[in-house]
Coordinates of C-alpha atoms and ligand atoms in Angstrom, one line a residue:
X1 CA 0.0 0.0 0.0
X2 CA 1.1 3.5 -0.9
X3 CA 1.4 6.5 1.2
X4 CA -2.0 8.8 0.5
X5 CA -0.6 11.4 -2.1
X6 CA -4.3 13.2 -1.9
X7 CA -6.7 14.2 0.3
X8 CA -9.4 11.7 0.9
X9 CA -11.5 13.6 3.5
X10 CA -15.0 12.8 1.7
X11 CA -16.6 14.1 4.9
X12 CA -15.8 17.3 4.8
X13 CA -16.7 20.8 2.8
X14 CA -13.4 21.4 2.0
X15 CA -13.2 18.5 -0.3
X16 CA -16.3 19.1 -2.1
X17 CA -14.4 23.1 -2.7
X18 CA -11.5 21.7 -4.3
X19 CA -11.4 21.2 -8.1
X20 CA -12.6 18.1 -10.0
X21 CA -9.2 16.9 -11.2
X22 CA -8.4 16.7 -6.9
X23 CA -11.5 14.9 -6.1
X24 CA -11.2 12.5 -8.9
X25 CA -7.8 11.9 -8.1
X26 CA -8.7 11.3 -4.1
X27 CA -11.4 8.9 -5.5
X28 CA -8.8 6.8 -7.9
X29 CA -6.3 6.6 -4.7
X30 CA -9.3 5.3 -2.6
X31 CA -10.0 2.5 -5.1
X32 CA -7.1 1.6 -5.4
X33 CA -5.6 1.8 -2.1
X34 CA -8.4 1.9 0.5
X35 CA -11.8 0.8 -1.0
X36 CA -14.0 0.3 1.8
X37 CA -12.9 3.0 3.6
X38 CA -14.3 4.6 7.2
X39 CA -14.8 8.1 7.4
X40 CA -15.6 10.5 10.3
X41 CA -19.3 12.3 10.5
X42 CA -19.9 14.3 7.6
X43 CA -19.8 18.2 8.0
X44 CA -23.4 19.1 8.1
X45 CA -25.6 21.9 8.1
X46 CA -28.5 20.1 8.8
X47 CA -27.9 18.7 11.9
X48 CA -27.1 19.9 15.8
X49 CA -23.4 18.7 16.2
X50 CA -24.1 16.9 19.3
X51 CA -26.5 14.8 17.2
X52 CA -24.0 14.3 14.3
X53 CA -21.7 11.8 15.3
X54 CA -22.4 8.6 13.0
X55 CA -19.5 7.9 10.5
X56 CA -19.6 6.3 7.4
X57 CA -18.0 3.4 4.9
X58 CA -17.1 4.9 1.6
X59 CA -17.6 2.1 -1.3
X60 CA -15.8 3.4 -4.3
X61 CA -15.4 0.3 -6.9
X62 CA -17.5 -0.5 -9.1
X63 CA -18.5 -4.0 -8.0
X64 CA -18.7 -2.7 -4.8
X65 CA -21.7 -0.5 -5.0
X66 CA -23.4 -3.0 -7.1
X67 CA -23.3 -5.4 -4.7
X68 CA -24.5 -3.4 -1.7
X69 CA -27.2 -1.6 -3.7
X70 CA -28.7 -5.2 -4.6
X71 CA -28.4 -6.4 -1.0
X72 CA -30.6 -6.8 1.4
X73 CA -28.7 -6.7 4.3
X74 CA -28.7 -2.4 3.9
X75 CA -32.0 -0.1 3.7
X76 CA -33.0 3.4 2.9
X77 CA -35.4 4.1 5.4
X78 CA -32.5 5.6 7.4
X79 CA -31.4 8.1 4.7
X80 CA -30.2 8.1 2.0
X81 CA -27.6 11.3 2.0
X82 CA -24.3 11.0 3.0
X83 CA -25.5 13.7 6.2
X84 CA -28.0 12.9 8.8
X85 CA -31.0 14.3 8.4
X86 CA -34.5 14.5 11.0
X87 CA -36.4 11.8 9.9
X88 CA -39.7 13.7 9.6
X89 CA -38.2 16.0 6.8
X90 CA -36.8 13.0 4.8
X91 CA -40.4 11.2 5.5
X92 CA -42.5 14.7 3.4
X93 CA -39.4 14.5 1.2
X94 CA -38.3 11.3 -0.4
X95 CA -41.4 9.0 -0.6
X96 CA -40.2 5.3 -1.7
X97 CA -36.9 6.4 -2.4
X98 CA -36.5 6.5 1.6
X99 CA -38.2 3.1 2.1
X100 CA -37.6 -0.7 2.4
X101 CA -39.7 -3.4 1.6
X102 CA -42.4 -4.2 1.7
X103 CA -43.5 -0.5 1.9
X104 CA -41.6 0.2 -1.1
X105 CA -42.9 -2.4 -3.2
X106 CA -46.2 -1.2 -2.4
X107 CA -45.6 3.0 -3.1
X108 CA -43.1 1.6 -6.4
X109 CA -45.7 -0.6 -7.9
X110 CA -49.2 2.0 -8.1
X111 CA -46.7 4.2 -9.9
X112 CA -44.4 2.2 -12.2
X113 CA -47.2 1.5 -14.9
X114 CA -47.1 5.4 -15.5
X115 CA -43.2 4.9 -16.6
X116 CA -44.0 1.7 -18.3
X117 CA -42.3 1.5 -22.0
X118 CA -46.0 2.1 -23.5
X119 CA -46.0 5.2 -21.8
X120 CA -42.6 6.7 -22.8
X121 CA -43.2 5.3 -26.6
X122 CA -46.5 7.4 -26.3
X123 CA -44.2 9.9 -24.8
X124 CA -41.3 10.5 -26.7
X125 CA -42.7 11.7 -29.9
X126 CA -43.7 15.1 -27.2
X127 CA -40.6 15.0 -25.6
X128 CA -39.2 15.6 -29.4
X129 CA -41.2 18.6 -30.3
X130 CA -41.1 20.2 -27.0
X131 CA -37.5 19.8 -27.1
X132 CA -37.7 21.6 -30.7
X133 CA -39.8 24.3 -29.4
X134 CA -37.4 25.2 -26.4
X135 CA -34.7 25.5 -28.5
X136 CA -35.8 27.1 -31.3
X137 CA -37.4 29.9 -28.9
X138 CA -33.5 30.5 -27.8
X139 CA -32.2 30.9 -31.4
X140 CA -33.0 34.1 -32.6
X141 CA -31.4 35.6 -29.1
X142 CA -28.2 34.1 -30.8
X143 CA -27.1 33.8 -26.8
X144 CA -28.4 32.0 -23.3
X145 CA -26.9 30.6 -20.1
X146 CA -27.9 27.0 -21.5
X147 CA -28.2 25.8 -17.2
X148 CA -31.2 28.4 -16.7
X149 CA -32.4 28.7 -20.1
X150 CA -32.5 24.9 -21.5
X151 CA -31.2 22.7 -18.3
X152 CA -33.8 23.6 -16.3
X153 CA -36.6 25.0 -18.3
X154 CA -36.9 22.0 -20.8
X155 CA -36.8 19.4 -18.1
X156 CA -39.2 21.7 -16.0
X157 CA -41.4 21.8 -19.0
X158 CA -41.8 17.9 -20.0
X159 CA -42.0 16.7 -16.4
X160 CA -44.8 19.1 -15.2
X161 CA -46.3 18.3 -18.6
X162 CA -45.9 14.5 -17.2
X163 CA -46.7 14.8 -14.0
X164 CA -49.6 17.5 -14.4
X165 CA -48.7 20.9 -13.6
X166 CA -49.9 22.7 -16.3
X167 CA -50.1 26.2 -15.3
X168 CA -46.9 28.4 -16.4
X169 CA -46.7 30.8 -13.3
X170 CA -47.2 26.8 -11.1
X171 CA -44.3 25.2 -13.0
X172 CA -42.2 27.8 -12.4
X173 CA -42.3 27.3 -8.6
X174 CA -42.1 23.5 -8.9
X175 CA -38.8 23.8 -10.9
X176 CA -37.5 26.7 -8.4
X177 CA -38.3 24.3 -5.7
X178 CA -37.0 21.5 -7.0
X179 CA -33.9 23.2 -7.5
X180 CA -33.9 24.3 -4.1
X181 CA -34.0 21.1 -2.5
X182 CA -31.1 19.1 -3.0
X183 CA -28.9 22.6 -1.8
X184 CA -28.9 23.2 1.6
X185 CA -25.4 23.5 1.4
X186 CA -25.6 25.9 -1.3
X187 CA -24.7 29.1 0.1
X188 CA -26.9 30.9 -3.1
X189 CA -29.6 29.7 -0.7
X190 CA -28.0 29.5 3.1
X191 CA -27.1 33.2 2.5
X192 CA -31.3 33.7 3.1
X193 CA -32.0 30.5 4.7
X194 CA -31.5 28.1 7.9
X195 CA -30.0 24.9 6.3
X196 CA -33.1 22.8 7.1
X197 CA -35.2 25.0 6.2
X198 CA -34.1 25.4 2.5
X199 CA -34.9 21.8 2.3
X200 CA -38.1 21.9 4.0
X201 CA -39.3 24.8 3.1
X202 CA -38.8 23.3 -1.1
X203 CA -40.5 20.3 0.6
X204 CA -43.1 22.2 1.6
X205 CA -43.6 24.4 -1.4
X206 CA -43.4 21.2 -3.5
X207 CA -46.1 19.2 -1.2
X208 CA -48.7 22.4 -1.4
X209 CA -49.0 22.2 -5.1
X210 CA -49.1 18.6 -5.2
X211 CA -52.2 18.7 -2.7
X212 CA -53.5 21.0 -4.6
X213 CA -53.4 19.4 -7.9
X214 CA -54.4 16.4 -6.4
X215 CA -57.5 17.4 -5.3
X216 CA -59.1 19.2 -8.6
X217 CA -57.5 15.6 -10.3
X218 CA -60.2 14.0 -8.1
X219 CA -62.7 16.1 -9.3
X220 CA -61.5 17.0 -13.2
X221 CA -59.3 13.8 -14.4
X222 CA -56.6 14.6 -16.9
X223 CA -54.0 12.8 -18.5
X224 CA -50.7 13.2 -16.0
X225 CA -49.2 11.7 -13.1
X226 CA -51.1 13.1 -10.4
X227 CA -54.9 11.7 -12.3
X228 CA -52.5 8.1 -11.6
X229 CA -52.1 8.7 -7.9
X230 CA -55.2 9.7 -7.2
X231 CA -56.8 6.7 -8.8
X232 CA -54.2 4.0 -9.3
X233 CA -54.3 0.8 -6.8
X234 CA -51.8 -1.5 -5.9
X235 CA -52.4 -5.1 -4.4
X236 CA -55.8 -3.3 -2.9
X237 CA -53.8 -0.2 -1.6
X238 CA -54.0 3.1 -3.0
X239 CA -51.8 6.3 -2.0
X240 CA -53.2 8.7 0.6
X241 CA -52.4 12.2 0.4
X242 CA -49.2 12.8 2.7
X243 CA -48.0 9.7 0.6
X244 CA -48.8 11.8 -2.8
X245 CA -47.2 14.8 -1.8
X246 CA -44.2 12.7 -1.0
X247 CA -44.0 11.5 -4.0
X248 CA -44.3 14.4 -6.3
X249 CA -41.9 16.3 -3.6
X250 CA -39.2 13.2 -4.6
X251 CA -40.7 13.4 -8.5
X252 CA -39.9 16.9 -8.5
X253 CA -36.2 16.6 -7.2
X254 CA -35.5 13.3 -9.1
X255 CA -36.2 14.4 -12.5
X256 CA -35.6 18.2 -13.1
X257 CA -31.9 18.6 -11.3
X258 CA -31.0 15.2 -13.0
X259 CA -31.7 15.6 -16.1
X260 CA -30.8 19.4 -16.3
X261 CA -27.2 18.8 -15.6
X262 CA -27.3 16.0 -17.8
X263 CA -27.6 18.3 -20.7
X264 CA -25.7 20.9 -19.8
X265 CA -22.4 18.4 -18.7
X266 CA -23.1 16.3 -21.5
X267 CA -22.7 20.0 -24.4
X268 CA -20.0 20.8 -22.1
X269 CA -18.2 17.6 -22.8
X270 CA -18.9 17.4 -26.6
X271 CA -17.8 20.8 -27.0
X272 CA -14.6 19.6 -25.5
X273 CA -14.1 17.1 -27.2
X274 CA -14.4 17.7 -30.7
X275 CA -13.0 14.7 -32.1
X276 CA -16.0 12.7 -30.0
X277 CA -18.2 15.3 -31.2
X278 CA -17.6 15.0 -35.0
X279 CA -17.7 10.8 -34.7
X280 CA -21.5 11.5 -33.2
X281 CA -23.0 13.5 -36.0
X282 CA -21.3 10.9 -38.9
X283 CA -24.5 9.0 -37.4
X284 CA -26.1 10.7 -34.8
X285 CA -29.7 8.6 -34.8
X286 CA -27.0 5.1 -35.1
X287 CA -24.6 6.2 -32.7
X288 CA -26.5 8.3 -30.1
X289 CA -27.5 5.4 -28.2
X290 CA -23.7 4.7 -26.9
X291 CA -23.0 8.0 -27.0
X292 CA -25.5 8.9 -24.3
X293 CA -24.5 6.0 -21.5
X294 CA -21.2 7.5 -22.2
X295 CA -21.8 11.0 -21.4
X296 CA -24.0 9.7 -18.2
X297 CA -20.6 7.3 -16.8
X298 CA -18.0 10.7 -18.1
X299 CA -20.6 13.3 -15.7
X300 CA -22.7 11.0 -13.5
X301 CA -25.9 14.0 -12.6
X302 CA -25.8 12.0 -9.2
X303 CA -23.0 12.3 -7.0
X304 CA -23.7 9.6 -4.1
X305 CA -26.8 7.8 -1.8
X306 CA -26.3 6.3 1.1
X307 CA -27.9 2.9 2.9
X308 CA -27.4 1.6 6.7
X309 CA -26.7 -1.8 7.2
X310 CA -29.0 -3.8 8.8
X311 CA -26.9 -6.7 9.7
X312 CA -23.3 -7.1 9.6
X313 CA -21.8 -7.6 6.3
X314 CA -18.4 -8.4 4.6
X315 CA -16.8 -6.7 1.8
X316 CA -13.6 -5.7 0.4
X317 CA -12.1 -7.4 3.6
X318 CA -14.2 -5.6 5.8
X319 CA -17.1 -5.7 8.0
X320 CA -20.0 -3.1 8.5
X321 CA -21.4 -3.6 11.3
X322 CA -25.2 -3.6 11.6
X323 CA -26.4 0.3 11.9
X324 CA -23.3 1.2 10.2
X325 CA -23.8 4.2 7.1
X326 CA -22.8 3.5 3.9
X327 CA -22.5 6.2 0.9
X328 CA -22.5 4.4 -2.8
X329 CA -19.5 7.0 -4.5
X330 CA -21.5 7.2 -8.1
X331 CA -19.1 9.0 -9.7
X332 CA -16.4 6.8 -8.3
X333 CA -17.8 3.9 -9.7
X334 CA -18.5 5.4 -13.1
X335 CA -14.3 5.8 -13.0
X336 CA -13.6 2.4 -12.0
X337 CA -10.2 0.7 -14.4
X338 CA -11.1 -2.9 -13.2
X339 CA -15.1 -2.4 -15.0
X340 CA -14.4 0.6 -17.8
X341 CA -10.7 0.2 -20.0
X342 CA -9.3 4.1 -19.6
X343 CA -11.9 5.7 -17.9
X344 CA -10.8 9.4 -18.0
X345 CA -11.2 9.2 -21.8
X346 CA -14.5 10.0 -23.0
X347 CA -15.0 7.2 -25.6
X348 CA -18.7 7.8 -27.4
X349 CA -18.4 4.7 -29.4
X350 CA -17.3 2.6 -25.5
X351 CA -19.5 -0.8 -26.8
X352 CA -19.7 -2.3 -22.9
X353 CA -21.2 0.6 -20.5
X354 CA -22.6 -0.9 -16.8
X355 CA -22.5 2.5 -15.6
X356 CA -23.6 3.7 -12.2
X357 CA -25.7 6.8 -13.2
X358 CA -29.1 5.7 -12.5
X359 CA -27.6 3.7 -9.5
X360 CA -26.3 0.3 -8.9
X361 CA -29.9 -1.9 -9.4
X362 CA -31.5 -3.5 -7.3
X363 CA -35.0 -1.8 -6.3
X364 CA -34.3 1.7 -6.4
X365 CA -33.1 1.4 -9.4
X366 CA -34.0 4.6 -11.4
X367 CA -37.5 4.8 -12.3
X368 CA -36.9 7.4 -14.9
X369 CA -34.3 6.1 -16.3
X370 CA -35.9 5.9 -19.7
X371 CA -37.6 9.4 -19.9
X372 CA -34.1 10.9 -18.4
X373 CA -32.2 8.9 -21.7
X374 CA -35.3 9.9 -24.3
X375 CA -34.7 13.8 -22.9
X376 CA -31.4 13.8 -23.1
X377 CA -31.0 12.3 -26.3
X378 CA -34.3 15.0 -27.8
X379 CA -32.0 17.7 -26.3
X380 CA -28.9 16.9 -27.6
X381 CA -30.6 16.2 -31.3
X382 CA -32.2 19.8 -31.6
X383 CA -29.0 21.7 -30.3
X384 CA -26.7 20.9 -32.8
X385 CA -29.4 21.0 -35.2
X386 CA -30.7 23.7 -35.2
X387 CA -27.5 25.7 -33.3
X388 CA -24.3 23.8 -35.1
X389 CA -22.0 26.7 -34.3
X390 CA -22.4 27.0 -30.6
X391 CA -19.4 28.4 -28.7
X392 CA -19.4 27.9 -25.0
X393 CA -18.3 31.0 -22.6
X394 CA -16.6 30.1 -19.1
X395 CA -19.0 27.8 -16.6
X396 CA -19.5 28.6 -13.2
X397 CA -20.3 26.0 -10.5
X398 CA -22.0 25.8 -7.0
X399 CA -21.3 23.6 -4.0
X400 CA -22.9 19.7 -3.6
X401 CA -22.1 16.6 -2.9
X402 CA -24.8 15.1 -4.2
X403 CA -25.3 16.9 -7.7
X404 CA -22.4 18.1 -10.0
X405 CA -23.7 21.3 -9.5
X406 CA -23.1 23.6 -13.0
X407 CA -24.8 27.0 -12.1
X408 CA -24.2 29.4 -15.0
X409 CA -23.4 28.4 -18.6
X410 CA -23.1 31.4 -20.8
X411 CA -23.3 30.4 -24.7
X412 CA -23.9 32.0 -28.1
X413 CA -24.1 30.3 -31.8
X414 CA -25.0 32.7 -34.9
X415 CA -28.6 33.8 -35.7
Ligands
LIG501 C1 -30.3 11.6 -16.1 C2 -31.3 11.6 -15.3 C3 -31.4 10.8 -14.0 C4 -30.4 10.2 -13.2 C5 -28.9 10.3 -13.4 C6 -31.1 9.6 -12.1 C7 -30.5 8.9 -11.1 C8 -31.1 8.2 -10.1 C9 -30.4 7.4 -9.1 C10 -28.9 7.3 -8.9 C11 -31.4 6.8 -8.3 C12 -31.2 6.0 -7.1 C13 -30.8 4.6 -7.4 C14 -30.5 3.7 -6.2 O1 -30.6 4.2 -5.0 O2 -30.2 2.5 -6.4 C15 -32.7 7.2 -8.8 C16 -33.9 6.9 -8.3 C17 -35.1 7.3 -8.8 N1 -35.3 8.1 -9.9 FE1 -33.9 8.8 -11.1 N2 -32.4 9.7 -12.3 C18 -32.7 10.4 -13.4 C19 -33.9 10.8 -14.0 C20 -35.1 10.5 -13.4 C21 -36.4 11.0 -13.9 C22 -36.5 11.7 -15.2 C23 -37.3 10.5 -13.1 C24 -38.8 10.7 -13.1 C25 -39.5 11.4 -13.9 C26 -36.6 9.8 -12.0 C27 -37.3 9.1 -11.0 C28 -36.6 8.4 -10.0 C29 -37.4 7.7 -9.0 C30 -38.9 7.7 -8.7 C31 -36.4 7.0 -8.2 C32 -36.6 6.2 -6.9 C33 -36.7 4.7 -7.3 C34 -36.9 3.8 -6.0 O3 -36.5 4.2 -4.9 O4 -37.5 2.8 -6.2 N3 -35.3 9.8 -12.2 N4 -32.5 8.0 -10.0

């Protein structure tokens, strides 16, 4: 074993300041030297320090994470950050995605029909046009920070469509919200806000609408999400209405931050990589396909989850004791040289691809996983259609460790 030559303090703020290059690099030496490795408590904002005192095991390899996300020796109901958070807040916040069996089975299976490959067939044709519409409403301004003006508002526009917030003024809050909740570390938001309360006070925001919507649903059906959750039954169980607003608190976060950065990281790297670019548009309908799991393993939206173990368990030559936390590294698994041959080179054409972006299976799994990939994909397609001479200005980025967080990125094309 090697002396550490980078900082591996996953735990702390500080690491998630530094630059990409030295968290990748702390990630690399941790596979390589340290998989399973124990951290302190995580620096948090969200809870009393008294109260923050559980450590955690860091799984960074690939075969790692797969493993434990398909086990049933560790849950979610626990959490499912890397930071503790009160249980009641992660309760309004994170529906199914927070729970074990057989709970989750129950919440998972009324909703899974509504994401079922008839749906997104029926779908996708939409997704296309909308995507068409969004950007060709940005090209006669010849300019746009593509995070605020195509990473969140075309997500924000096909999921509300999807889920059933059709009023402009409505959507607007959901994607604000939604945006909101996964960055109570964000200083943009702790600047105006207690911590906690930036999260539950999105949760909040989010759960009022969905209550809301859910009851005029009841009385004036449409064609969305929320009609499904009013009316859809599962082995003789339907959702009641904390359970709803739940959900479409998770929905909301789950899909619009996702997606958004998966569009604006996945521009950033073609435009860096022109070579990659050019071998894409030989073909793009033949070679899209590989070309998106690509750009999801290269900037994995996701940054970690966590479990808790609810019996001991062995890996990588150590156990985790039952109780023990345990934070899934994403984007260390997406950068793994035993699973993907020279993983820092972005290879569109990569033919084998298990990546870890929509998780490591088992039953969270992604849910969206197909309408994240058709969006993408629309996105990508109606760029460099209809603006082939884009030139990207300087990005700026916020502060997460759970989204790679791209704030601001300034672009312009000819009109
Ligand atoms: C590129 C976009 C996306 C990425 C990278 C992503 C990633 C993830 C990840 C990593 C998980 C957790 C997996 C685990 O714990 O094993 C997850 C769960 C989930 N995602 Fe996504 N997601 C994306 C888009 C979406 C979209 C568009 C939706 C819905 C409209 C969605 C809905 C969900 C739901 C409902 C879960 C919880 C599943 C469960 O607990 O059973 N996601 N996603």
């Amino acid at each position: 074993m090697s002396t550490t030559p980078v900082l591996t303090d996953v735990e702390t703020f500080a690491f998630w300041e530094r630059s990409r290059q030295e968290r990748m690099a702390a990630f690399k030496w941790l596979r390589e030297n340290d998989p399973v490795s124990w951290h302190p408590p995580a620096d948090s904002l969200l809870m009393d320090p008294e109260d923050n005192v559980n450590g955690f095991w860091a799984l960074t390899k690939h075969a790692h994470i797969q493993e434990a996300s398909r086990s049933r020796a560790f849950c979610s109901s626990q959490g499912i950050f890397m930071e503790d958070m009160p249980e009641v807040v992660l309760a309004a916040a994170m529906s199914f995605l927070a729970m074990d069996p057989p709970d989750h089975g129950q919440m998972r299976g009324i909703v899974q029909t509504a994401f079922g490959p008839k749906q997104m067939r029926t779908l996708e044709g939409w997704i296309r046009e909308t995507a068409n519409e969004v950007v060709a409403g940005l090209r006669p301004q010849g300019q746009a920070d593509l995070v605020a003006d195509l990473g969140k508002a075309l997500p924000g526009l096909i999921y509300s469509h999807f889920i059933g917030v059709t009023d402009a003024e409505m959507r607007d809050k959901v994607v604000a919200a939604a945006d909101q909740l996964g960055s109570w570390n964000d200083p943009k938001y702790t600047e105006h806000m207690e911590p906690i309360m930036v999260f539950a006070n999105a949760a909040e925001i989010l759960s009022d609408i969905a209550l809301e919507l859910a009851e005029l649903r009841l009385k004036e059906p449409g064609d969305d999400m929320l009609t499904w959750l009013v009316q859809a039954e599962f082995e003789g169980r339907k959702m009641d209405d904390w359970e709803i607003a739940s959900f479409f608190v998770m929905l909301s976060g789950a899909s619009n931050d996702t997606t958004g950065h998966a569009i604006v990281d996945s521009i950033m790297a073609l435009e860096s990589h022109p070579e990659q670019k050019a071998w894409l548009f030989e073909d793009f309908e033949g070679r899209i396909g590989s070309a998106v799991e690509e750009l999801l393993r290269w900037r994995c939206p996701i940054v970690h989850f966590r479990r808790t173990a609810v019996q001991d368990y062995d890996i990588g030559g150590k156990t985790i004791k039952e109780g023990d936390k345990v934070v899934f590294w994403y984007v260390s698994g997406n950068y793994d040289e035993d699973v993907f041959e020279n993983p820092e080179v972005l290879d569109l054409s990569r033919e084998r691809n298990p990546h870890l972006a929509f998780g490591g299976g088992g039953i969270h799994f992604c849910l969206g996983n197909a309408l994240g990939r058709t969006l993408l994909k629309a996105a990508l397609r109606e760029v460099y259609t209809q603006l082939p001479d884009l030139q990207l200005g300087e990005a700026t980025y916020g502060f997460s460790n759970l989204f790679e967080t791209m704030r601001t990125l300034p672009a312009t094309w000819t009109v």
